[in-house]
Amino acid sequence: QVQLAESGGGLVQAGGSLRLSCAASGSIFSINRMGWYRQTPGKQRDLVATTTSGSTINYDDSVKGRFTISRDNAKNAVYLQMNSLKPEDTAVYYCNALISDRIGRMYNYWGQGTQVTVSS
């Protein structure tokens, strides 16, 4: 079993910054992709940013130029630096990891979510 532990959410004024962290622990053979998604009440969970083991990075258009995703493979961790935050960035942010076991089976894991609130 794998656990994803998130931290770093909170309340910030518009224009401010926050940094989210997520560390994976447990039975991990290989992490193929890690990333962040966000969700507001009544809406689907949407991609924010992902990074693969091959260092391919993908951002949602709404955060390009403001958010930066990074990964520490030695710590099985992923980070999201969020700058120039806007009220519309307010959401619960979820860490996600796509992990494979020794025989190549893939498993998708989610963190418990961390609230980010941006006041205007």
mmCIF file of N, CA and C in Angstrom:
data_model
loop_
_atom_site.group_PDB
_atom_site.id
_atom_site.type_symbol
_atom_site.label_atom_id
_atom_site.label_comp_id
_atom_site.label_asym_id
_atom_site.label_seq_id
_atom_site.Cartn_x
_atom_site.Cartn_y
_atom_site.Cartn_z
ATOM 1 N N GLN A 1 0.846 -1.191 0.000
ATOM 2 C CA GLN A 1 0.000 0.000 0.000
ATOM 3 C C GLN A 1 0.888 1.251 0.000
ATOM 4 N N VAL A 2 0.358 2.298 -0.590
ATOM 5 C CA VAL A 2 1.091 3.554 -0.707
ATOM 6 C C VAL A 2 0.274 4.676 -0.090
ATOM 7 N N GLN A 3 0.939 5.572 0.591
ATOM 8 C CA GLN A 3 0.284 6.742 1.152
ATOM 9 C C GLN A 3 0.918 7.993 0.574
ATOM 10 N N LEU A 4 0.077 8.989 0.330
ATOM 11 C CA LEU A 4 0.533 10.298 -0.120
ATOM 12 C C LEU A 4 0.199 11.310 0.966
ATOM 13 N N ALA A 5 1.215 11.970 1.475
ATOM 14 C CA ALA A 5 1.030 12.953 2.537
ATOM 15 C C ALA A 5 1.255 14.349 1.982
ATOM 16 N N GLU A 6 0.223 15.174 2.063
ATOM 17 C CA GLU A 6 0.276 16.530 1.523
ATOM 18 C C GLU A 6 0.425 17.534 2.656
ATOM 19 N N SER A 7 0.998 18.679 2.309
ATOM 20 C CA SER A 7 1.071 19.788 3.248
ATOM 21 C C SER A 7 1.238 21.085 2.467
ATOM 22 N N GLY A 8 0.970 22.195 3.141
ATOM 23 C CA GLY A 8 1.264 23.487 2.557
ATOM 24 C C GLY A 8 0.080 24.334 2.159
ATOM 25 N N GLY A 9 -1.130 23.817 2.280
ATOM 26 C CA GLY A 9 -2.278 24.642 1.937
ATOM 27 C C GLY A 9 -2.507 25.721 2.970
ATOM 28 N N GLY A 10 -3.478 26.579 2.685
ATOM 29 C CA GLY A 10 -3.792 27.633 3.637
ATOM 30 C C GLY A 10 -4.541 28.775 3.001
ATOM 31 N N LEU A 11 -4.580 29.877 3.729
ATOM 32 C CA LEU A 11 -5.275 31.085 3.297
ATOM 33 C C LEU A 11 -4.240 32.140 2.915
ATOM 34 N N VAL A 12 -4.434 32.739 1.756
ATOM 35 C CA VAL A 12 -3.498 33.755 1.278
ATOM 36 C C VAL A 12 -4.278 34.814 0.518
ATOM 37 N N GLN A 13 -3.761 36.022 0.508
ATOM 38 C CA GLN A 13 -4.396 37.085 -0.261
ATOM 39 C C GLN A 13 -4.037 36.960 -1.738
ATOM 40 N N ALA A 14 -4.895 37.509 -2.559
ATOM 41 C CA ALA A 14 -4.632 37.519 -3.998
ATOM 42 C C ALA A 14 -3.271 38.151 -4.267
ATOM 43 N N GLY A 15 -2.525 37.532 -5.178
ATOM 44 C CA GLY A 15 -1.179 37.983 -5.472
ATOM 45 C C GLY A 15 -0.103 37.308 -4.653
ATOM 46 N N GLY A 16 -0.516 36.583 -3.641
ATOM 47 C CA GLY A 16 0.431 35.918 -2.770
ATOM 48 C C GLY A 16 0.890 34.581 -3.312
ATOM 49 N N SER A 17 1.657 33.871 -2.474
ATOM 50 C CA SER A 17 2.252 32.598 -2.888
ATOM 51 C C SER A 17 2.037 31.526 -1.827
ATOM 52 N N LEU A 18 1.980 30.300 -2.285
ATOM 53 C CA LEU A 18 1.958 29.134 -1.414
ATOM 54 C C LEU A 18 2.765 28.032 -2.073
ATOM 55 N N ARG A 19 3.274 27.131 -1.252
ATOM 56 C CA ARG A 19 4.008 25.979 -1.780
ATOM 57 C C ARG A 19 3.404 24.707 -1.194
ATOM 58 N N LEU A 20 2.949 23.837 -2.065
ATOM 59 C CA LEU A 20 2.393 22.558 -1.651
ATOM 60 C C LEU A 20 3.466 21.477 -1.766
ATOM 61 N N SER A 21 3.432 20.557 -0.823
ATOM 62 C CA SER A 21 4.359 19.437 -0.838
ATOM 63 C C SER A 21 3.586 18.129 -0.727
ATOM 64 N N CYS A 22 4.129 17.101 -1.333
ATOM 65 C CA CYS A 22 3.507 15.778 -1.268
ATOM 66 C C CYS A 22 4.616 14.732 -1.287
ATOM 67 N N ALA A 23 4.586 13.837 -0.314
ATOM 68 C CA ALA A 23 5.575 12.769 -0.242
ATOM 69 C C ALA A 23 4.868 11.418 -0.252
ATOM 70 N N ALA A 24 5.361 10.535 -1.087
ATOM 71 C CA ALA A 24 4.812 9.182 -1.178
ATOM 72 C C ALA A 24 5.628 8.240 -0.305
ATOM 73 N N SER A 25 4.930 7.340 0.377
ATOM 74 C CA SER A 25 5.602 6.354 1.213
ATOM 75 C C SER A 25 4.868 5.024 1.105
ATOM 76 N N GLY A 26 5.581 3.953 1.483
ATOM 77 C CA GLY A 26 4.966 2.630 1.422
ATOM 78 C C GLY A 26 5.685 1.747 0.427
ATOM 79 N N SER A 27 4.923 0.851 -0.162
ATOM 80 C CA SER A 27 5.489 -0.126 -1.083
ATOM 81 C C SER A 27 5.589 0.476 -2.482
ATOM 82 N N ILE A 28 6.734 1.082 -2.770
ATOM 83 C CA ILE A 28 6.937 1.793 -4.038
ATOM 84 C C ILE A 28 8.076 1.157 -4.799
ATOM 85 N N PHE A 29 7.797 0.722 -6.020
ATOM 86 C CA PHE A 29 8.870 0.237 -6.888
ATOM 87 C C PHE A 29 9.306 1.337 -7.849
ATOM 88 N N SER A 30 8.339 1.956 -8.507
ATOM 89 C CA SER A 30 8.659 3.019 -9.455
ATOM 90 C C SER A 30 7.485 3.982 -9.557
ATOM 91 N N ILE A 31 7.792 5.263 -9.515
ATOM 92 C CA ILE A 31 6.757 6.282 -9.688
ATOM 93 C C ILE A 31 6.834 6.805 -11.109
ATOM 94 N N ASN A 32 5.795 6.575 -11.867
ATOM 95 C CA ASN A 32 5.782 6.996 -13.263
ATOM 96 C C ASN A 32 5.428 8.467 -13.424
ATOM 97 N N ARG A 33 4.467 8.900 -12.634
ATOM 98 C CA ARG A 33 4.009 10.271 -12.753
ATOM 99 C C ARG A 33 3.505 10.756 -11.402
ATOM 100 N N MET A 34 3.787 11.986 -11.091
ATOM 101 C CA MET A 34 3.229 12.648 -9.909
ATOM 102 C C MET A 34 2.675 13.999 -10.331
ATOM 103 N N GLY A 35 1.682 14.438 -9.593
ATOM 104 C CA GLY A 35 1.122 15.728 -9.966
ATOM 105 C C GLY A 35 0.076 16.222 -9.000
ATOM 106 N N TRP A 36 -0.562 17.301 -9.409
ATOM 107 C CA TRP A 36 -1.559 17.967 -8.594
ATOM 108 C C TRP A 36 -2.836 18.199 -9.404
ATOM 109 N N TYR A 37 -3.942 17.978 -8.734
ATOM 110 C CA TYR A 37 -5.265 18.256 -9.273
ATOM 111 C C TYR A 37 -5.996 19.122 -8.267
ATOM 112 N N ARG A 38 -7.066 19.773 -8.698
ATOM 113 C CA ARG A 38 -7.850 20.574 -7.767
ATOM 114 C C ARG A 38 -9.330 20.422 -8.048
ATOM 115 N N GLN A 39 -10.102 20.676 -6.992
ATOM 116 C CA GLN A 39 -11.540 20.473 -7.087
ATOM 117 C C GLN A 39 -12.258 21.489 -6.227
ATOM 118 N N THR A 40 -13.322 22.051 -6.792
ATOM 119 C CA THR A 40 -14.216 22.937 -6.051
ATOM 120 C C THR A 40 -15.557 22.238 -5.893
ATOM 121 N N PRO A 41 -16.364 22.649 -4.911
ATOM 122 C CA PRO A 41 -17.629 21.956 -4.648
ATOM 123 C C PRO A 41 -18.526 21.880 -5.882
ATOM 124 N N GLY A 42 -19.020 20.696 -6.156
ATOM 125 C CA GLY A 42 -19.944 20.492 -7.259
ATOM 126 C C GLY A 42 -19.304 20.362 -8.622
ATOM 127 N N LYS A 43 -17.981 20.409 -8.647
ATOM 128 C CA LYS A 43 -17.285 20.312 -9.934
ATOM 129 C C LYS A 43 -16.348 19.113 -9.939
ATOM 130 N N GLN A 44 -15.900 18.744 -11.128
ATOM 131 C CA GLN A 44 -14.995 17.619 -11.252
ATOM 132 C C GLN A 44 -13.595 18.011 -10.821
ATOM 133 N N ARG A 45 -12.785 17.003 -10.563
ATOM 134 C CA ARG A 45 -11.402 17.224 -10.198
ATOM 135 C C ARG A 45 -10.606 17.479 -11.485
ATOM 136 N N ASP A 46 -9.906 18.600 -11.527
ATOM 137 C CA ASP A 46 -9.201 19.011 -12.741
ATOM 138 C C ASP A 46 -7.692 18.984 -12.551
ATOM 139 N N LEU A 47 -6.998 18.700 -13.628
ATOM 140 C CA LEU A 47 -5.537 18.707 -13.614
ATOM 141 C C LEU A 47 -5.010 20.124 -13.405
ATOM 142 N N VAL A 48 -3.984 20.230 -12.554
ATOM 143 C CA VAL A 48 -3.253 21.484 -12.388
ATOM 144 C C VAL A 48 -1.890 21.353 -13.072
ATOM 145 N N ALA A 49 -1.127 20.335 -12.663
ATOM 146 C CA ALA A 49 0.197 20.118 -13.237
ATOM 147 C C ALA A 49 0.640 18.702 -12.937
ATOM 148 N N THR A 50 1.381 18.112 -13.869
ATOM 149 C CA THR A 50 1.955 16.784 -13.658
ATOM 150 C C THR A 50 3.392 16.761 -14.156
ATOM 151 N N THR A 51 4.161 15.829 -13.597
ATOM 152 C CA THR A 51 5.526 15.610 -14.054
ATOM 153 C C THR A 51 5.785 14.113 -14.089
ATOM 154 N N THR A 52 6.394 13.648 -15.163
ATOM 155 C CA THR A 52 6.636 12.223 -15.332
ATOM 156 C C THR A 52 8.066 11.859 -14.929
ATOM 157 N N SER A 53 8.315 10.572 -14.896
ATOM 158 C CA SER A 53 9.668 10.100 -14.573
ATOM 159 C C SER A 53 10.668 10.518 -15.645
ATOM 160 N N GLY A 54 10.172 10.800 -16.834
ATOM 161 C CA GLY A 54 11.024 11.284 -17.906
ATOM 162 C C GLY A 54 11.127 12.794 -17.950
ATOM 163 N N SER A 55 10.640 13.439 -16.887
ATOM 164 C CA SER A 55 10.707 14.898 -16.733
ATOM 165 C C SER A 55 9.814 15.655 -17.698
ATOM 166 N N THR A 56 8.811 15.004 -18.229
ATOM 167 C CA THR A 56 7.820 15.719 -19.026
ATOM 168 C C THR A 56 6.851 16.408 -18.081
ATOM 169 N N ILE A 57 6.661 17.699 -18.285
ATOM 170 C CA ILE A 57 5.800 18.498 -17.416
ATOM 171 C C ILE A 57 4.615 19.015 -18.212
ATOM 172 N N ASN A 58 3.463 18.979 -17.569
ATOM 173 C CA ASN A 58 2.235 19.436 -18.203
ATOM 174 C C ASN A 58 1.505 20.352 -17.230
ATOM 175 N N TYR A 59 1.080 21.516 -17.710
ATOM 176 C CA TYR A 59 0.327 22.467 -16.904
ATOM 177 C C TYR A 59 -1.025 22.742 -17.543
ATOM 178 N N ASP A 60 -2.014 22.967 -16.699
ATOM 179 C CA ASP A 60 -3.254 23.526 -17.197
ATOM 180 C C ASP A 60 -2.977 24.957 -17.652
ATOM 181 N N ASP A 61 -3.656 25.379 -18.694
ATOM 182 C CA ASP A 61 -3.409 26.716 -19.237
ATOM 183 C C ASP A 61 -3.631 27.809 -18.201
ATOM 184 N N SER A 62 -4.546 27.583 -17.281
ATOM 185 C CA SER A 62 -4.904 28.626 -16.319
ATOM 186 C C SER A 62 -3.791 28.917 -15.305
ATOM 187 N N VAL A 63 -2.811 28.022 -15.204
ATOM 188 C CA VAL A 63 -1.756 28.222 -14.204
ATOM 189 C C VAL A 63 -0.384 28.430 -14.838
ATOM 190 N N LYS A 64 -0.299 28.315 -16.132
ATOM 191 C CA LYS A 64 0.987 28.495 -16.813
ATOM 192 C C LYS A 64 1.559 29.874 -16.517
ATOM 193 N N GLY A 65 2.853 29.880 -16.183
ATOM 194 C CA GLY A 65 3.517 31.141 -15.869
ATOM 195 C C GLY A 65 3.375 31.569 -14.425
ATOM 196 N N ARG A 66 2.485 30.918 -13.683
ATOM 197 C CA ARG A 66 2.286 31.270 -12.271
ATOM 198 C C ARG A 66 2.669 30.126 -11.336
ATOM 199 N N PHE A 67 2.409 28.912 -11.751
ATOM 200 C CA PHE A 67 2.694 27.737 -10.927
ATOM 201 C C PHE A 67 3.886 26.984 -11.502
ATOM 202 N N THR A 68 4.667 26.380 -10.604
ATOM 203 C CA THR A 68 5.800 25.569 -11.022
ATOM 204 C C THR A 68 5.776 24.245 -10.265
ATOM 205 N N ILE A 69 5.799 23.161 -11.009
ATOM 206 C CA ILE A 69 5.845 21.835 -10.393
ATOM 207 C C ILE A 69 7.285 21.339 -10.415
ATOM 208 N N SER A 70 7.678 20.677 -9.339
ATOM 209 C CA SER A 70 9.012 20.095 -9.280
ATOM 210 C C SER A 70 8.938 18.775 -8.528
ATOM 211 N N ARG A 71 9.988 17.981 -8.681
ATOM 212 C CA ARG A 71 9.948 16.623 -8.140
ATOM 213 C C ARG A 71 11.315 16.278 -7.564
ATOM 214 N N ASP A 72 11.306 15.596 -6.455
ATOM 215 C CA ASP A 72 12.526 15.071 -5.839
ATOM 216 C C ASP A 72 12.410 13.552 -5.840
ATOM 217 N N ASN A 73 13.067 12.919 -6.779
ATOM 218 C CA ASN A 73 12.931 11.466 -6.926
ATOM 219 C C ASN A 73 13.504 10.719 -5.718
ATOM 220 N N ALA A 74 14.532 11.257 -5.119
ATOM 221 C CA ALA A 74 15.149 10.588 -3.973
ATOM 222 C C ALA A 74 14.205 10.536 -2.777
ATOM 223 N N LYS A 75 13.316 11.524 -2.699
ATOM 224 C CA LYS A 75 12.367 11.597 -1.581
ATOM 225 C C LYS A 75 10.968 11.146 -1.981
ATOM 226 N N ASN A 76 10.808 10.705 -3.224
ATOM 227 C CA ASN A 76 9.465 10.354 -3.730
ATOM 228 C C ASN A 76 8.480 11.488 -3.464
ATOM 229 N N ALA A 77 8.910 12.699 -3.769
ATOM 230 C CA ALA A 77 8.121 13.881 -3.440
ATOM 231 C C ALA A 77 7.880 14.744 -4.664
ATOM 232 N N VAL A 78 6.788 15.478 -4.596
ATOM 233 C CA VAL A 78 6.461 16.446 -5.635
ATOM 234 C C VAL A 78 6.005 17.727 -4.942
ATOM 235 N N TYR A 79 6.326 18.844 -5.572
ATOM 236 C CA TYR A 79 6.028 20.152 -5.006
ATOM 237 C C TYR A 79 5.286 21.007 -6.031
ATOM 238 N N LEU A 80 4.511 21.948 -5.535
ATOM 239 C CA LEU A 80 3.840 22.893 -6.410
ATOM 240 C C LEU A 80 4.025 24.286 -5.830
ATOM 241 N N GLN A 81 4.846 25.080 -6.495
ATOM 242 C CA GLN A 81 5.035 26.472 -6.106
ATOM 243 C C GLN A 81 3.984 27.307 -6.823
ATOM 244 N N MET A 82 3.158 27.968 -6.052
ATOM 245 C CA MET A 82 2.050 28.738 -6.619
ATOM 246 C C MET A 82 2.272 30.215 -6.336
ATOM 247 N N ASN A 83 2.489 30.984 -7.385
ATOM 248 C CA ASN A 83 2.702 32.422 -7.278
ATOM 249 C C ASN A 83 1.552 33.179 -7.936
ATOM 250 N N SER A 84 1.469 34.448 -7.632
ATOM 251 C CA SER A 84 0.426 35.306 -8.223
ATOM 252 C C SER A 84 -0.944 34.648 -8.114
ATOM 253 N N LEU A 85 -1.253 34.184 -6.940
ATOM 254 C CA LEU A 85 -2.507 33.454 -6.745
ATOM 255 C C LEU A 85 -3.715 34.362 -6.954
ATOM 256 N N LYS A 86 -4.763 33.753 -7.491
ATOM 257 C CA LYS A 86 -6.007 34.459 -7.778
ATOM 258 C C LYS A 86 -7.148 33.812 -6.993
ATOM 259 N N PRO A 87 -8.209 34.537 -6.730
ATOM 260 C CA PRO A 87 -9.352 33.925 -6.027
ATOM 261 C C PRO A 87 -9.871 32.670 -6.725
ATOM 262 N N GLU A 88 -9.788 32.638 -8.034
ATOM 263 C CA GLU A 88 -10.270 31.466 -8.769
ATOM 264 C C GLU A 88 -9.375 30.243 -8.606
ATOM 265 N N ASP A 89 -8.235 30.411 -7.952
ATOM 266 C CA ASP A 89 -7.393 29.255 -7.623
ATOM 267 C C ASP A 89 -7.872 28.552 -6.359
ATOM 268 N N THR A 90 -8.831 29.137 -5.677
ATOM 269 C CA THR A 90 -9.367 28.533 -4.457
ATOM 270 C C THR A 90 -9.973 27.172 -4.757
ATOM 271 N N ALA A 91 -9.508 26.154 -4.046
ATOM 272 C CA ALA A 91 -9.962 24.779 -4.274
ATOM 273 C C ALA A 91 -9.287 23.865 -3.260
ATOM 274 N N VAL A 92 -9.728 22.621 -3.245
ATOM 275 C CA VAL A 92 -8.978 21.577 -2.551
ATOM 276 C C VAL A 92 -7.999 20.990 -3.561
ATOM 277 N N TYR A 93 -6.742 20.979 -3.189
ATOM 278 C CA TYR A 93 -5.695 20.473 -4.071
ATOM 279 C C TYR A 93 -5.323 19.055 -3.644
ATOM 280 N N TYR A 94 -5.294 18.159 -4.619
ATOM 281 C CA TYR A 94 -5.009 16.752 -4.368
ATOM 282 C C TYR A 94 -3.708 16.341 -5.055
ATOM 283 N N CYS A 95 -2.870 15.670 -4.312
ATOM 284 C CA CYS A 95 -1.677 15.060 -4.878
ATOM 285 C C CYS A 95 -2.066 13.740 -5.530
ATOM 286 N N ASN A 96 -1.432 13.438 -6.638
ATOM 287 C CA ASN A 96 -1.703 12.200 -7.362
ATOM 288 C C ASN A 96 -0.392 11.528 -7.758
ATOM 289 N N ALA A 97 -0.372 10.213 -7.681
ATOM 290 C CA ALA A 97 0.817 9.471 -8.098
ATOM 291 C C ALA A 97 0.409 8.207 -8.845
ATOM 292 N N LEU A 98 1.057 7.990 -9.965
ATOM 293 C CA LEU A 98 0.867 6.776 -10.750
ATOM 294 C C LEU A 98 2.099 5.904 -10.519
ATOM 295 N N ILE A 99 1.885 4.777 -9.852
ATOM 296 C CA ILE A 99 2.999 3.967 -9.365
ATOM 297 C C ILE A 99 2.911 2.554 -9.924
ATOM 298 N N SER A 100 4.062 2.030 -10.316
ATOM 299 C CA SER A 100 4.086 0.664 -10.826
ATOM 300 C C SER A 100 4.798 -0.255 -9.832
ATOM 301 N N ASP A 101 4.362 -1.529 -9.829
ATOM 302 C CA ASP A 101 5.026 -2.509 -8.972
ATOM 303 C C ASP A 101 6.090 -3.252 -9.783
ATOM 304 N N ARG A 102 6.676 -4.267 -9.187
ATOM 305 C CA ARG A 102 7.828 -4.937 -9.806
ATOM 306 C C ARG A 102 7.489 -5.676 -11.091
ATOM 307 N N ILE A 103 6.215 -5.996 -11.283
ATOM 308 C CA ILE A 103 5.857 -6.709 -12.505
ATOM 309 C C ILE A 103 5.094 -5.805 -13.477
ATOM 310 N N GLY A 104 5.134 -4.518 -13.254
ATOM 311 C CA GLY A 104 4.601 -3.570 -14.210
ATOM 312 C C GLY A 104 3.140 -3.195 -14.053
ATOM 313 N N ARG A 105 2.513 -3.658 -12.998
ATOM 314 C CA ARG A 105 1.117 -3.255 -12.783
ATOM 315 C C ARG A 105 1.092 -1.813 -12.265
ATOM 316 N N MET A 106 0.133 -1.049 -12.772
ATOM 317 C CA MET A 106 0.053 0.370 -12.456
ATOM 318 C C MET A 106 -1.075 0.612 -11.463
ATOM 319 N N TYR A 107 -0.798 1.496 -10.518
ATOM 320 C CA TYR A 107 -1.789 1.859 -9.500
ATOM 321 C C TYR A 107 -1.838 3.382 -9.386
ATOM 322 N N ASN A 108 -3.045 3.897 -9.239
ATOM 323 C CA ASN A 108 -3.263 5.333 -9.147
ATOM 324 C C ASN A 108 -3.634 5.690 -7.705
ATOM 325 N N TYR A 109 -2.881 6.587 -7.111
ATOM 326 C CA TYR A 109 -3.113 6.957 -5.719
ATOM 327 C C TYR A 109 -3.413 8.449 -5.592
ATOM 328 N N TRP A 110 -4.218 8.777 -4.554
ATOM 329 C CA TRP A 110 -4.568 10.164 -4.259
ATOM 330 C C TRP A 110 -4.242 10.490 -2.812
ATOM 331 N N GLY A 111 -3.836 11.726 -2.604
ATOM 332 C CA GLY A 111 -3.705 12.227 -1.252
ATOM 333 C C GLY A 111 -5.065 12.613 -0.692
ATOM 334 N N GLN A 112 -5.052 13.070 0.557
ATOM 335 C CA GLN A 112 -6.309 13.389 1.226
ATOM 336 C C GLN A 112 -6.829 14.770 0.857
ATOM 337 N N GLY A 113 -5.999 15.567 0.225
ATOM 338 C CA GLY A 113 -6.402 16.908 -0.188
ATOM 339 C C GLY A 113 -5.998 17.967 0.814
ATOM 340 N N THR A 114 -5.651 19.131 0.297
ATOM 341 C CA THR A 114 -5.311 20.273 1.147
ATOM 342 C C THR A 114 -6.012 21.511 0.597
ATOM 343 N N GLN A 115 -6.619 22.262 1.497
ATOM 344 C CA GLN A 115 -7.415 23.418 1.080
ATOM 345 C C GLN A 115 -6.514 24.614 0.797
ATOM 346 N N VAL A 116 -6.743 25.228 -0.343
ATOM 347 C CA VAL A 116 -6.097 26.499 -0.694
ATOM 348 C C VAL A 116 -7.204 27.532 -0.887
ATOM 349 N N THR A 117 -7.130 28.600 -0.128
ATOM 350 C CA THR A 117 -8.120 29.663 -0.219
ATOM 351 C C THR A 117 -7.416 30.975 -0.509
ATOM 352 N N VAL A 118 -7.837 31.637 -1.584
ATOM 353 C CA VAL A 118 -7.245 32.911 -1.979
ATOM 354 C C VAL A 118 -8.306 33.995 -1.830
ATOM 355 N N SER A 119 -8.043 34.944 -0.966
ATOM 356 C CA SER A 119 -9.003 36.021 -0.728
ATOM 357 C C SER A 119 -8.715 37.200 -1.652
ATOM 358 N N SER A 120 -9.775 37.897 -2.004
ATOM 359 C CA SER A 120 -9.613 39.042 -2.911
ATOM 360 C C SER A 120 -9.386 40.330 -2.153
#
